[in-house]
Amino acid sequence: MESFYNQKTFDFVCIATKNENFTKMELKYCKGDYKKEFLEYLAEIFETDPKYSDKCMATQYILKNQIMIINDINSVNFPNKKLLKQIIDNNFHSALFIPIYKNGKIDAGIGLCVKYKNYFNKVCLSIFKEIKEDIEYAIKKIEDYTLLDLLKEAIDKTYSWILITDENANILYANKSVEEISGYKAEELLGKNPRIFKSGFHSIRYFKIMWDKLTSNIPVETVIINRKKDGNLFYLKDKIIPVFSHEGKKYYISLGEDITKEKILEEKLKEDFLTKLPNRNEFIYKILNSIDKKETYAFIIIDLKDFKIFNQINGIEQGDYILRKFAEFLKTFFHTEDIIARIGADEFAVFIKYKSLDEILSIIKNFNTKIKTLEEFQNKIAVNIGIALYPNDDTDIVKLLDKAYLALELAKEKGEFTYEFFSSQINEQILKYTQTKNLLKTALKNKEFIYYFQPYVDSKNFKIVGAETLIRIKHNNKIIYPNSFIDYAENSGFIKTIEKQMFPKFLEYLQQINIPLSFNISGKSLTDEEHIKNLFKKIHNLPINIELTEREIAGDIEYTKKIFNYFKNKKFRLSIDDFGTGYSSFSYLKDLPADYLKIDISFVRNIENSKKDYAIVETIIDFAHKFNMKTIAEGVENINQLKLLQNAECDYIQGFYFYKPMPFNEFKSLL
Ligand code: C2E
Ligand code: CA
Ligand code: CA
């Protein structure tokens, strides 16, 4: 003890560390009073290879991670005699060796020699033990800190976006890149949810799929469109990894890369090649980037009706030509600040600012008229339009697009040049249409269409003069009336197929009776000359009465005249149905060789109470007689109506007062 404190310095101090390959120890530092050769031998004692353990005492201690103390060189049985000689030559008597461990393995060693015996006692052993532990602890700390510092530095300096959240998606860390890309300072982000970057581009479904994976500890790779603090958008190629800490806490690490520039370039390339209009993604991107939340906008989707068929008939080249022309037309029709895009093969979309619904309505009317009348589109294409309104219907642009699509779907069901606004009942409406579509399909397939017969009588003697065939569907022994399917059948074009199926039946019935039968022809069929000619091919000179509604014939007078003459040549009779409900233009009647005018049920219904309606009925009848036409009053339900019509000299009466529509068997026995 005494000698330890009195001694000013050790006679020899050395430090050895592991060599680069970690195979053995190398002397790094030697100081003191020693002979040169001593070092060579000393090196040997630092060999940690167990194969030296019987040759070297130090190795034995190193392997056991114990401090070695020798207090009298002569008293130990030194296995390495050469080394022993060196030690004695240098006159060292006491020696101490401290192995320094790191991560459970020898990392360095400190050796001390003194020229006295019994220099190191028990007390100093405990001091050196403490020193050993301190050094080991310090080395570990130093290394940990340097590693952490380096990592932190690296994370901060990297160009990649690194964001860490806790399990509840509260932001715990955001690196410099996040600050630079998003424009938010890290302090503004800490504790917030990454929703702060939400752009509105992605659907709820998108996030649901993402979170389903993350909560099941599956990493997610995605390209997400986010919004910066200044409102601009950026594309982030993001990998989100769920990780667990030692204590089992869950974190999410988002490793991202700003790929906005690349994406914009890509989108440019993806711009619709044919029409040079933005595509769907670009369209939404543009809207999100330019929308002013204080304004009102209309999201309009325009669909070219049956464009596939147009392509099939006219060829792809002609189809492409029309699409290009259509795109050009859109650009001239709408304003430059409106966003126009081609969002599907035959679907275009426009995003326009508007002030009032009337404004949109007049735009759409105008638009439809242009398509109907411009030479390049006339009779070539027809459109349907679906509209959803911002912010009324939704403030989420993607959802708004979906809603405009729903509106479009409904419009498509309603025929050509129809438009629909999104409404909250739209799903039910569409459902109704699909149900009707299915009803018609099964009815056609299973031949469920049948005719009911409603006789009409002479107004003077009440004798049956003829009967009108009225269609029904007989499904599971239930009778379905035309009010639930006829509009749809006419607008969808199903009516032609129905007529093809039913006209032969009509002829069969006609042969079994001896009065004229009326056949209702839809306006939609009437305009298809080929269909009409096919339907009535080879039919001549039969007591058939063709009923056409007034609305339909008032459209294209020249064409209607042609069709009228076609029927006249076949010696059919012609009735103008629902007279008074259409344009009621008497003028065209003088050019159309009709045989009957059917006075619409709405006049008959009011005839008792309204002098005006009675006057109209009188006028119609007078007028008809002047042009050699006879009149049939529809929907006569009581004797008062009958008397008034008799007074007005109506020729024939149809209505429940005499007969309700009935199945053929009943009708036949009645006759
Ligand atoms: P519509 O051609 O005007 O047929 C007359 C409708 O008035 C029939 O209805 C008939 O049942 C009903 N009716 C007759 N007398 C009375 C009455 O006294 N009171 C009342 N309240 N109603 C009366 P239905 O059979 O339901 O047919 C409705 C419409 O469906 C028809 O109107 C017609 O536009 C269409 N339709 C019926 N069958 C066919 C068809 O085979 N082809 C085409 N294209 N349309 C058809
Ligand atoms: Ca009719
Ligand atoms: Ca009618």
XYZ file of C-alpha atoms and ligand atoms in Angstrom:
719
model
C 0.000 0.000 0.000
C 2.688 2.381 1.051
C 4.859 1.629 -1.952
C 1.961 2.234 -4.291
C 1.474 5.804 -3.087
C 5.120 6.654 -2.863
C 5.913 5.538 -6.346
C 5.821 8.514 -8.690
C 5.349 6.656 -11.942
C 5.202 3.094 -13.160
C 8.478 1.870 -14.701
C 6.681 0.537 -17.693
C 3.193 1.180 -19.145
C 1.767 -0.290 -22.263
C -1.593 -0.372 -23.989
C -2.547 -2.955 -26.558
C -5.645 -3.075 -28.723
C -7.014 -5.640 -31.088
C -5.499 -5.547 -34.532
C -7.545 -4.651 -37.581
C -8.608 -8.195 -38.258
C -9.431 -8.752 -34.622
C -7.205 -11.822 -34.625
C -4.715 -10.687 -31.997
C -3.659 -7.814 -29.809
C -1.155 -5.233 -30.973
C 0.915 -2.912 -28.831
C -0.178 0.625 -29.419
C 1.539 2.500 -26.653
C 4.667 1.808 -24.584
C 6.363 4.101 -22.142
C 9.032 3.572 -19.489
C 12.430 2.205 -18.855
C 12.755 -0.961 -20.900
C 15.002 -2.760 -23.324
C 13.994 -3.063 -26.948
C 13.813 -6.839 -27.136
C 11.342 -6.783 -24.291
C 8.651 -5.466 -26.602
C 8.995 -8.358 -29.034
C 8.388 -10.835 -26.283
C 5.703 -8.731 -24.754
C 3.691 -8.923 -27.933
C 3.451 -12.632 -27.390
C 1.625 -12.296 -24.131
C -1.184 -10.474 -25.841
C -1.970 -13.382 -28.086
C -5.495 -14.236 -27.047
C -5.679 -17.417 -29.020
C -6.547 -20.147 -26.510
C -3.808 -22.276 -28.014
C -1.315 -19.996 -26.263
C -3.042 -20.229 -22.952
C -0.620 -22.801 -21.618
C 2.361 -20.748 -22.813
C 1.186 -17.388 -21.560
C -0.238 -16.476 -18.210
C -1.714 -13.217 -19.525
C -3.695 -15.138 -22.150
C -5.199 -17.253 -19.439
C -6.329 -14.115 -17.605
C -7.525 -12.401 -20.762
C -9.713 -15.369 -21.629
C -11.196 -15.291 -18.157
C -11.554 -11.455 -18.284
C -9.660 -11.156 -15.014
C -7.033 -8.719 -13.814
C -3.639 -10.381 -13.499
C -1.353 -9.355 -10.661
C 2.190 -10.578 -10.205
C 3.974 -9.319 -7.118
C 7.150 -11.360 -7.408
C 8.293 -12.533 -10.807
C 10.465 -15.173 -9.255
C 7.634 -16.746 -7.339
C 5.449 -17.560 -10.343
C 5.797 -20.511 -12.556
C 6.172 -18.631 -15.825
C 5.344 -20.846 -18.801
C 7.209 -18.567 -21.229
C 10.826 -18.832 -20.122
C 12.128 -16.399 -22.755
C 9.748 -13.744 -21.594
C 10.650 -14.437 -18.009
C 14.260 -13.813 -18.874
C 13.389 -10.476 -20.466
C 11.399 -9.393 -17.462
C 14.213 -10.232 -15.172
C 16.731 -8.485 -17.493
C 14.628 -5.339 -17.265
C 14.549 -5.683 -13.572
C 10.756 -5.688 -13.299
C 9.398 -7.439 -10.226
C 5.725 -6.555 -10.032
C 3.320 -6.598 -12.980
C -0.339 -5.948 -13.572
C -2.469 -6.655 -16.616
C -6.034 -5.353 -17.109
C -8.066 -6.816 -19.970
C -10.672 -4.390 -21.364
C -13.769 -6.059 -22.759
C -16.306 -4.770 -25.239
C -19.460 -6.650 -26.176
C -18.260 -9.701 -24.294
C -14.913 -9.921 -26.052
C -11.394 -8.668 -25.424
C -10.909 -5.267 -27.015
C -7.815 -3.833 -25.330
C -5.378 -4.436 -22.502
C -3.355 -2.280 -20.156
C -0.037 -3.530 -18.772
C 1.976 -2.016 -15.923
C 5.414 -3.059 -14.597
C 7.286 -1.840 -11.533
C 10.839 -2.582 -10.421
C 9.737 -3.433 -6.897
C 8.296 -6.571 -5.464
C 4.788 -6.621 -3.969
C 3.848 -3.391 -5.574
C 0.152 -4.232 -6.200
C -1.886 -5.218 -3.153
C -5.571 -6.153 -2.697
C -6.779 -2.558 -2.368
C -5.250 -1.504 -5.600
C -6.773 -4.550 -7.259
C -10.250 -3.274 -6.376
C -9.285 0.194 -7.640
C -8.086 -1.249 -10.919
C -11.244 -3.310 -11.176
C -13.241 -0.118 -10.911
C -11.018 1.581 -13.458
C -11.492 -1.373 -15.785
C -15.280 -1.124 -15.489
C -15.211 2.641 -15.963
C -13.133 2.342 -19.093
C -15.385 -0.356 -20.495
C -18.472 1.675 -19.739
C -16.923 4.781 -21.255
C -15.933 2.987 -24.438
C -19.436 1.637 -24.857
C -21.027 5.047 -24.233
C -18.654 6.792 -26.569
C -19.396 4.318 -29.307
C -23.150 4.444 -28.759
C -23.158 8.196 -28.825
C -21.065 8.473 -31.922
C -23.260 5.940 -33.665
C -26.446 7.740 -32.619
C -25.028 11.112 -33.606
C -23.984 9.759 -36.929
C -27.361 8.193 -37.494
C -29.194 11.340 -36.523
C -26.991 13.384 -38.763
C -27.546 10.957 -41.609
C -31.285 10.896 -41.099
C -31.473 14.655 -41.045
C -29.252 15.182 -44.043
C -30.848 12.565 -46.267
C -33.019 13.603 -49.189
C -35.563 11.014 -48.167
C -38.697 11.846 -46.275
C -38.567 10.237 -42.850
C -41.529 10.526 -40.550
C -42.168 8.506 -37.432
C -45.508 8.203 -35.691
C -46.689 6.298 -32.681
C -49.280 3.572 -32.873
C -52.095 6.134 -32.954
C -50.461 7.912 -35.873
C -49.352 10.914 -33.832
C -46.241 12.335 -35.447
C -43.207 11.904 -33.168
C -40.444 12.833 -35.560
C -40.078 14.519 -38.914
C -36.719 15.037 -40.572
C -35.466 18.061 -42.511
C -36.663 16.563 -45.777
C -40.218 16.394 -44.481
C -39.938 20.077 -43.625
C -38.579 20.931 -47.036
C -41.062 18.844 -49.018
C -44.191 19.705 -47.061
C -43.408 23.254 -46.058
C -44.334 22.550 -42.439
C -41.817 23.038 -39.626
C -41.221 19.918 -37.567
C -42.723 21.685 -34.519
C -45.949 22.205 -36.464
C -46.139 18.504 -37.203
C -45.256 16.958 -33.873
C -48.288 15.465 -32.180
C -50.420 15.883 -35.309
C -51.851 13.138 -37.496
C -50.383 12.720 -41.021
C -53.915 13.617 -42.161
C -52.485 17.136 -42.090
C -51.081 16.316 -45.558
C -54.433 15.075 -46.909
C -55.061 16.202 -50.467
C -58.496 14.767 -51.097
C -57.169 12.769 -54.009
C -57.527 9.351 -52.476
C -60.697 7.529 -51.606
C -61.682 6.334 -48.147
C -61.148 2.828 -49.514
C -57.538 3.636 -50.318
C -56.824 4.603 -46.714
C -58.809 1.687 -45.378
C -56.726 -0.811 -47.342
C -53.572 0.945 -46.156
C -54.539 0.859 -42.477
C -55.784 -2.702 -42.680
C -52.281 -3.699 -43.717
C -50.460 -1.512 -41.215
C -52.522 -2.684 -38.278
C -51.720 -6.252 -39.340
C -48.030 -5.255 -39.314
C -47.644 -5.461 -43.076
C -45.516 -2.687 -44.614
C -47.253 -0.555 -47.238
C -45.703 0.763 -50.412
C -47.677 3.374 -52.268
C -47.569 6.585 -54.196
C -49.612 9.054 -52.255
C -50.658 12.502 -53.309
C -50.277 14.899 -50.397
C -50.886 18.571 -49.907
C -48.220 21.024 -48.793
C -48.763 23.782 -46.264
C -49.096 26.269 -49.134
C -51.857 24.163 -50.708
C -49.820 22.748 -53.573
C -49.789 19.011 -54.101
C -46.846 16.649 -54.071
C -46.418 13.022 -54.990
C -44.723 10.959 -52.312
C -43.420 7.529 -53.115
C -43.862 6.169 -49.642
C -42.985 3.049 -47.764
C -44.634 2.797 -44.376
C -43.175 0.221 -42.031
C -44.672 -0.849 -38.732
C -41.879 -1.420 -36.158
C -41.738 -2.417 -32.526
C -39.386 -1.032 -29.870
C -37.637 -3.209 -27.269
C -40.459 -2.491 -24.866
C -42.960 -3.726 -27.452
C -44.323 -0.271 -28.366
C -45.508 0.057 -31.954
C -44.328 2.818 -34.278
C -44.814 3.587 -37.941
C -41.882 4.781 -39.982
C -42.668 6.434 -43.272
C -39.760 6.475 -45.704
C -40.639 8.557 -48.693
C -39.317 10.227 -51.751
C -40.709 13.312 -53.436
C -41.450 12.243 -56.989
C -43.650 15.179 -57.983
C -41.448 16.260 -60.863
C -41.271 12.774 -62.294
C -45.006 12.285 -61.866
C -45.918 15.502 -63.585
C -43.691 14.533 -66.463
C -45.229 11.110 -66.522
C -48.734 12.556 -66.464
C -47.757 14.798 -69.360
C -46.757 11.726 -71.279
C -49.946 10.035 -70.236
C -52.000 12.975 -71.450
C -54.556 11.546 -73.803
C -52.694 10.957 -77.010
C -55.703 11.139 -79.260
C -57.382 14.304 -78.058
C -54.495 15.998 -76.207
C -56.841 16.469 -73.280
C -55.769 15.635 -69.722
C -56.595 12.132 -68.597
C -58.552 11.263 -65.478
C -55.703 11.568 -62.971
C -54.428 14.747 -64.452
C -57.973 16.091 -64.439
C -58.410 15.498 -60.717
C -54.927 16.807 -60.067
C -55.757 19.998 -61.916
C -59.016 20.445 -60.067
C -57.377 19.923 -56.689
C -54.696 22.394 -57.585
C -56.985 25.143 -58.794
C -60.194 24.821 -56.823
C -61.260 27.845 -54.833
C -63.179 26.614 -51.816
C -65.357 29.720 -51.729
C -66.728 29.092 -55.237
C -69.396 26.728 -56.570
C -68.530 24.306 -59.330
C -70.312 21.759 -61.494
C -68.682 18.465 -62.283
C -70.070 17.403 -65.642
C -69.465 14.049 -67.276
C -70.426 13.704 -70.903
C -70.793 10.223 -72.295
C -70.983 9.447 -75.991
C -73.887 7.082 -76.237
C -73.241 3.634 -77.720
C -69.901 4.762 -79.045
C -68.711 1.166 -79.168
C -71.401 0.468 -81.719
C -70.430 3.588 -83.643
C -66.884 2.227 -83.797
C -68.063 -1.168 -84.929
C -70.188 0.267 -87.701
C -67.917 3.068 -88.906
C -64.494 1.746 -88.017
C -61.963 2.830 -85.422
C -60.510 5.524 -87.653
C -63.806 7.304 -88.033
C -64.344 6.805 -84.302
C -61.017 8.464 -83.508
C -61.839 11.291 -85.859
C -65.118 11.966 -84.078
C -63.416 11.812 -80.671
C -60.839 14.376 -81.775
C -63.528 16.612 -83.229
C -65.539 16.248 -80.075
C -62.557 17.257 -77.928
C -61.994 20.288 -80.123
C -65.628 21.174 -79.840
C -65.482 20.936 -76.032
C -62.570 23.356 -76.025
C -64.488 25.905 -78.064
C -67.795 25.379 -76.290
C -66.479 25.756 -72.754
C -64.346 28.567 -71.373
C -60.579 28.452 -71.190
C -60.635 28.461 -67.393
C -62.904 25.399 -67.338
C -61.019 22.153 -66.909
C -61.758 19.682 -69.681
C -60.575 16.072 -69.782
C -61.083 12.753 -71.427
C -61.653 10.432 -68.506
C -62.657 7.280 -70.337
C -62.777 5.883 -73.849
C -65.992 7.696 -74.658
C -66.322 9.806 -71.536
C -65.364 13.427 -71.239
C -65.551 15.607 -68.178
C -65.701 19.311 -67.522
C -65.267 21.172 -64.282
C -66.867 24.582 -64.445
C -67.532 27.428 -62.087
C -71.214 28.333 -61.908
C -73.480 30.822 -60.215
C -76.980 29.402 -60.632
C -78.612 26.131 -61.644
C -80.297 27.939 -64.540
C -76.862 28.694 -65.874
C -75.952 24.990 -65.942
C -79.307 24.047 -67.432
C -78.913 26.496 -70.275
C -75.343 25.330 -70.895
C -76.543 21.737 -71.153
C -79.503 22.571 -73.376
C -77.261 24.593 -75.586
C -74.708 21.822 -75.645
C -77.242 19.167 -76.650
C -78.656 21.380 -79.386
C -75.184 21.945 -80.798
C -74.431 18.218 -80.902
C -77.776 17.583 -82.552
C -77.295 20.253 -85.185
C -73.574 20.601 -85.932
C -72.893 18.851 -89.195
C -69.962 16.802 -87.949
C -72.000 15.291 -85.095
C -75.574 15.363 -86.345
C -77.098 11.893 -86.426
C -73.688 10.419 -85.651
C -73.418 10.749 -81.936
C -75.737 11.231 -79.023
C -74.734 12.127 -75.497
C -75.764 11.581 -71.909
C -74.731 13.927 -69.152
C -74.260 13.394 -65.429
C -73.739 16.340 -63.085
C -72.624 16.663 -59.483
C -72.217 19.969 -57.708
C -69.412 21.298 -55.530
C -69.740 21.819 -52.619
C -73.444 20.831 -52.467
C -73.075 17.161 -53.346
C -69.579 16.698 -51.963
C -66.416 18.595 -51.220
C -64.297 15.538 -51.870
C -63.387 15.640 -55.553
C -63.036 11.904 -56.005
C -66.407 11.300 -54.383
C -67.872 14.083 -56.479
C -66.641 12.303 -59.588
C -68.304 9.087 -58.405
C -71.527 10.988 -57.852
C -71.423 12.546 -61.298
C -70.944 9.012 -62.633
C -74.044 7.825 -60.772
C -76.026 10.687 -62.261
C -74.677 9.721 -65.678
C -75.711 6.124 -65.149
C -79.260 7.233 -64.493
C -79.251 9.567 -67.505
C -78.060 6.717 -69.725
C -81.117 4.713 -68.730
C -83.387 7.517 -69.843
C -82.415 7.630 -73.475
C -80.434 9.939 -75.733
C -79.562 13.533 -74.880
C -80.752 13.184 -71.335
C -79.000 14.624 -68.310
C -79.288 13.986 -64.610
C -78.130 15.760 -61.514
C -76.882 13.730 -58.606
C -79.445 13.388 -55.851
C -79.569 11.474 -52.609
C -82.208 9.121 -54.067
C -80.142 8.382 -57.130
C -79.166 4.929 -55.986
C -82.809 3.927 -55.574
C -83.619 5.382 -58.968
C -80.805 3.476 -60.603
C -81.904 0.359 -58.745
C -85.417 0.820 -60.106
C -84.012 1.081 -63.600
C -81.873 -2.018 -63.257
C -84.836 -3.909 -61.887
C -86.898 -2.797 -64.873
C -84.091 -3.769 -67.206
C -83.971 -7.230 -65.644
C -87.742 -7.496 -65.757
C -87.701 -6.772 -69.489
C -84.826 -9.145 -70.150
C -86.531 -12.082 -68.431
C -89.868 -11.188 -69.984
C -88.286 -11.273 -73.434
C -86.397 -14.457 -72.750
C -89.354 -16.309 -71.234
C -91.884 -14.744 -73.604
C -93.897 -13.236 -70.765
C -95.379 -10.368 -72.801
C -99.090 -10.639 -73.420
C -101.827 -8.422 -74.844
C -104.951 -7.204 -73.185
C -107.753 -5.956 -75.408
C -109.862 -2.874 -74.848
C -112.794 -2.422 -77.214
C -114.038 1.039 -78.254
C -117.643 1.591 -79.230
C -119.709 3.713 -81.554
C -120.969 6.698 -79.497
C -124.530 6.355 -80.882
C -125.315 2.656 -80.674
C -122.490 1.478 -78.384
C -121.561 -1.287 -80.776
C -117.962 -2.475 -80.618
C -116.122 -0.998 -83.583
C -112.593 -2.033 -82.794
C -110.154 -2.740 -79.957
C -106.783 -1.544 -78.833
C -104.120 -4.033 -77.868
C -102.363 -3.064 -74.657
C -99.248 -4.795 -73.538
C -98.607 -6.386 -70.127
C -96.055 -8.698 -68.607
C -97.390 -11.846 -67.018
C -94.766 -12.803 -64.483
C -95.413 -15.577 -61.934
C -99.144 -15.254 -62.664
C -99.003 -11.564 -61.783
C -99.934 -8.929 -64.331
C -97.430 -6.070 -64.628
C -98.785 -2.918 -66.281
C -96.931 -0.832 -68.857
C -96.635 2.219 -66.608
C -93.856 0.391 -64.765
C -91.826 -0.540 -67.837
C -92.933 1.105 -71.070
C -90.955 4.353 -70.672
C -87.833 2.414 -69.911
C -88.470 0.021 -72.796
C -88.860 2.921 -75.202
C -85.818 4.854 -74.007
C -83.525 1.884 -73.811
C -84.461 0.589 -77.245
C -85.893 -2.635 -75.789
C -89.212 -1.680 -77.335
C -88.051 -2.711 -80.804
C -87.193 -6.197 -79.620
C -90.528 -6.375 -77.857
C -92.340 -5.315 -81.024
C -90.492 -7.912 -83.055
C -91.570 -10.569 -80.599
C -95.142 -9.371 -80.240
C -96.196 -8.335 -83.735
C -96.570 -11.957 -84.997
C -98.795 -12.629 -81.962
C -100.803 -9.536 -82.798
C -101.382 -10.942 -86.278
C -102.482 -14.304 -84.856
C -105.110 -12.602 -82.709
C -106.228 -10.456 -85.617
C -106.999 -13.554 -87.645
C -109.252 -14.931 -84.926
C -111.627 -11.963 -84.812
C -113.504 -9.799 -87.274
C -112.943 -6.227 -86.069
C -109.900 -3.921 -86.520
C -107.182 -4.076 -83.878
C -105.009 -1.131 -82.849
C -101.269 -1.543 -82.483
C -99.324 1.028 -80.459
C -96.036 1.977 -82.048
C -93.418 3.713 -80.013
C -91.920 6.922 -81.288
C -88.506 5.380 -80.806
C -89.412 2.618 -83.260
C -91.026 4.993 -85.661
C -87.790 6.877 -86.284
C -86.011 3.648 -87.215
C -87.147 3.174 -90.791
C -85.385 -0.135 -91.183
C -87.067 -1.532 -88.090
C -90.509 -0.408 -89.303
C -89.985 -1.908 -92.739
C -88.791 -5.200 -91.300
C -91.681 -5.358 -88.888
C -94.393 -4.866 -91.494
C -92.726 -6.649 -94.372
C -95.242 -8.673 -96.430
C -98.184 -7.375 -94.393
C -100.859 -5.774 -96.570
C -104.431 -4.849 -96.464
C -105.256 -6.052 -92.975
C -107.598 -4.220 -90.555
C -104.704 -2.832 -88.549
C -104.893 0.507 -86.812
C -101.517 2.022 -86.041
C -101.450 4.330 -83.010
C -98.748 6.969 -82.853
C -98.557 9.570 -80.131
C -98.773 13.185 -81.091
C -95.477 14.023 -79.376
C -93.570 11.679 -81.606
C -94.949 12.748 -84.954
C -94.534 16.460 -84.361
C -90.738 16.073 -84.496
C -89.693 15.585 -88.092
C -92.745 16.229 -90.276
C -91.126 15.222 -93.564
C -90.040 11.860 -92.227
C -93.382 11.284 -90.505
C -95.200 12.001 -93.769
C -93.061 9.387 -95.459
C -93.877 6.782 -92.809
C -97.563 7.721 -92.880
C -97.634 7.141 -96.603
C -95.848 3.845 -96.148
C -98.648 2.693 -93.833
C -101.312 4.172 -96.103
C -99.947 2.161 -99.020
C -100.365 -0.957 -96.896
C -103.989 0.099 -96.368
C -103.544 0.384 -92.610
C -105.446 2.965 -90.601
C -103.617 5.566 -88.567
C -104.519 7.083 -85.207
C -102.897 10.053 -83.569
C -102.805 9.059 -79.905
C -102.959 11.292 -76.826
C -104.034 14.205 -78.958
C -103.821 17.534 -77.165
C -100.890 16.639 -74.951
C -98.111 17.330 -77.427
C -97.452 20.488 -79.350
C -101.123 20.562 -80.366
C -100.234 22.118 -83.600
C -103.195 21.598 -85.835
C -101.200 22.805 -88.788
C -99.347 19.579 -89.466
C -102.548 17.533 -89.410
C -103.597 18.727 -92.828
C -100.444 17.177 -94.287
C -100.761 13.892 -92.445
C -103.396 11.507 -93.739
C -104.500 10.191 -90.312
C -107.835 8.439 -89.857
C -108.453 8.952 -86.144
C -107.661 11.467 -83.490
C -107.645 10.017 -79.994
C -108.650 12.689 -77.502
C -106.430 12.354 -74.504
C -107.770 11.071 -71.222
C -106.783 14.299 -69.447
C -109.443 16.291 -71.351
C -112.077 13.639 -70.815
C -111.365 13.636 -67.115
C -112.020 17.388 -66.862
C -114.790 17.678 -69.354
C -117.569 17.722 -66.696
C -116.048 20.463 -64.578
C -114.128 22.591 -66.996
C -115.929 24.554 -69.705
C -112.596 25.282 -71.220
C -111.731 21.608 -71.612
C -115.134 20.937 -73.061
C -114.545 23.727 -75.560
C -111.186 22.255 -76.511
C -112.727 18.834 -77.057
C -115.435 20.383 -79.221
C -112.832 22.230 -81.267
C -110.719 19.107 -81.750
C -113.744 17.144 -82.935
C -114.854 19.900 -85.333
C -111.403 20.222 -86.666
C -111.003 16.444 -87.144
C -114.264 16.239 -89.036
C -113.229 19.057 -91.328
C -110.192 16.993 -92.278
C -112.204 13.801 -92.643
C -110.850 12.284 -89.464
C -112.873 10.444 -86.874
C -112.420 10.952 -83.129
C -112.035 8.477 -80.313
C -112.355 9.699 -76.724
C -110.091 7.867 -74.311
C -110.728 7.115 -70.653
C -114.493 7.563 -70.500
C -115.535 6.397 -67.068
C -119.072 7.680 -66.495
C -122.318 8.551 -68.175
C -121.849 12.317 -67.840
C -118.642 12.223 -69.765
C -120.325 10.045 -72.359
C -123.249 12.480 -72.747
C -120.970 15.472 -73.159
C -118.913 13.650 -75.773
C -122.058 12.605 -77.611
C -123.094 16.249 -77.555
C -119.800 17.247 -79.058
C -120.329 14.599 -81.740
C -117.376 12.440 -80.798
C -117.463 9.330 -83.002
C -116.126 6.578 -80.775
C -115.782 5.964 -77.080
C -113.102 3.990 -75.268
C -113.052 3.637 -71.509
C -113.887 1.725 -68.394
C -117.515 2.892 -68.623
C -117.908 0.339 -71.400
C -114.976 -2.034 -71.200
C -111.794 -2.417 -69.263
C -108.825 -3.962 -71.034
C -109.234 -7.758 -70.859
C -107.381 -10.953 -71.723
C -107.950 -12.468 -75.151
C -110.312 -15.287 -74.074
C -112.661 -12.842 -72.396
C -112.418 -10.497 -75.330
C -113.202 -13.251 -77.824
C -116.280 -14.490 -75.975
C -117.452 -10.889 -75.664
C -117.378 -10.554 -79.418
P -102.445 4.542 -74.271
O -102.020 4.054 -75.608
O -102.957 5.923 -74.163
O -103.459 3.486 -73.723
C -104.590 3.797 -73.010
C -104.388 3.572 -71.568
O -105.483 4.114 -70.858
C -104.325 2.104 -71.195
O -103.455 1.952 -70.103
C -105.734 1.832 -70.734
O -105.821 0.752 -69.837
C -106.075 3.110 -70.044
N -107.514 3.326 -69.983
C -108.436 2.960 -70.885
N -109.679 3.329 -70.463
C -109.511 3.950 -69.271
C -110.377 4.559 -68.346
O -111.611 4.624 -68.506
N -109.835 5.108 -67.228
C -108.507 5.076 -67.016
N -108.024 5.606 -65.875
N -107.601 4.481 -67.852
C -108.119 3.946 -68.981
P -102.362 0.881 -70.117
O -102.840 -0.367 -70.745
O -101.793 0.833 -68.752
O -101.281 1.504 -71.088
C -100.621 2.662 -70.770
C -99.791 3.133 -71.886
O -98.769 2.188 -72.197
C -100.518 3.264 -73.201
O -101.225 4.430 -73.238
C -99.417 3.221 -74.188
O -98.799 4.491 -74.273
C -98.486 2.245 -73.566
N -98.654 0.952 -74.189
C -99.530 -0.033 -73.867
N -99.352 -1.086 -74.705
C -98.377 -0.763 -75.561
C -97.747 -1.413 -76.679
O -98.073 -2.539 -77.055
N -96.757 -0.743 -77.328
C -96.385 0.501 -76.958
N -95.396 1.104 -77.620
N -96.946 1.145 -75.933
C -97.936 0.537 -75.235
Ca -102.759 3.901 -77.558
Ca -103.719 7.351 -75.361
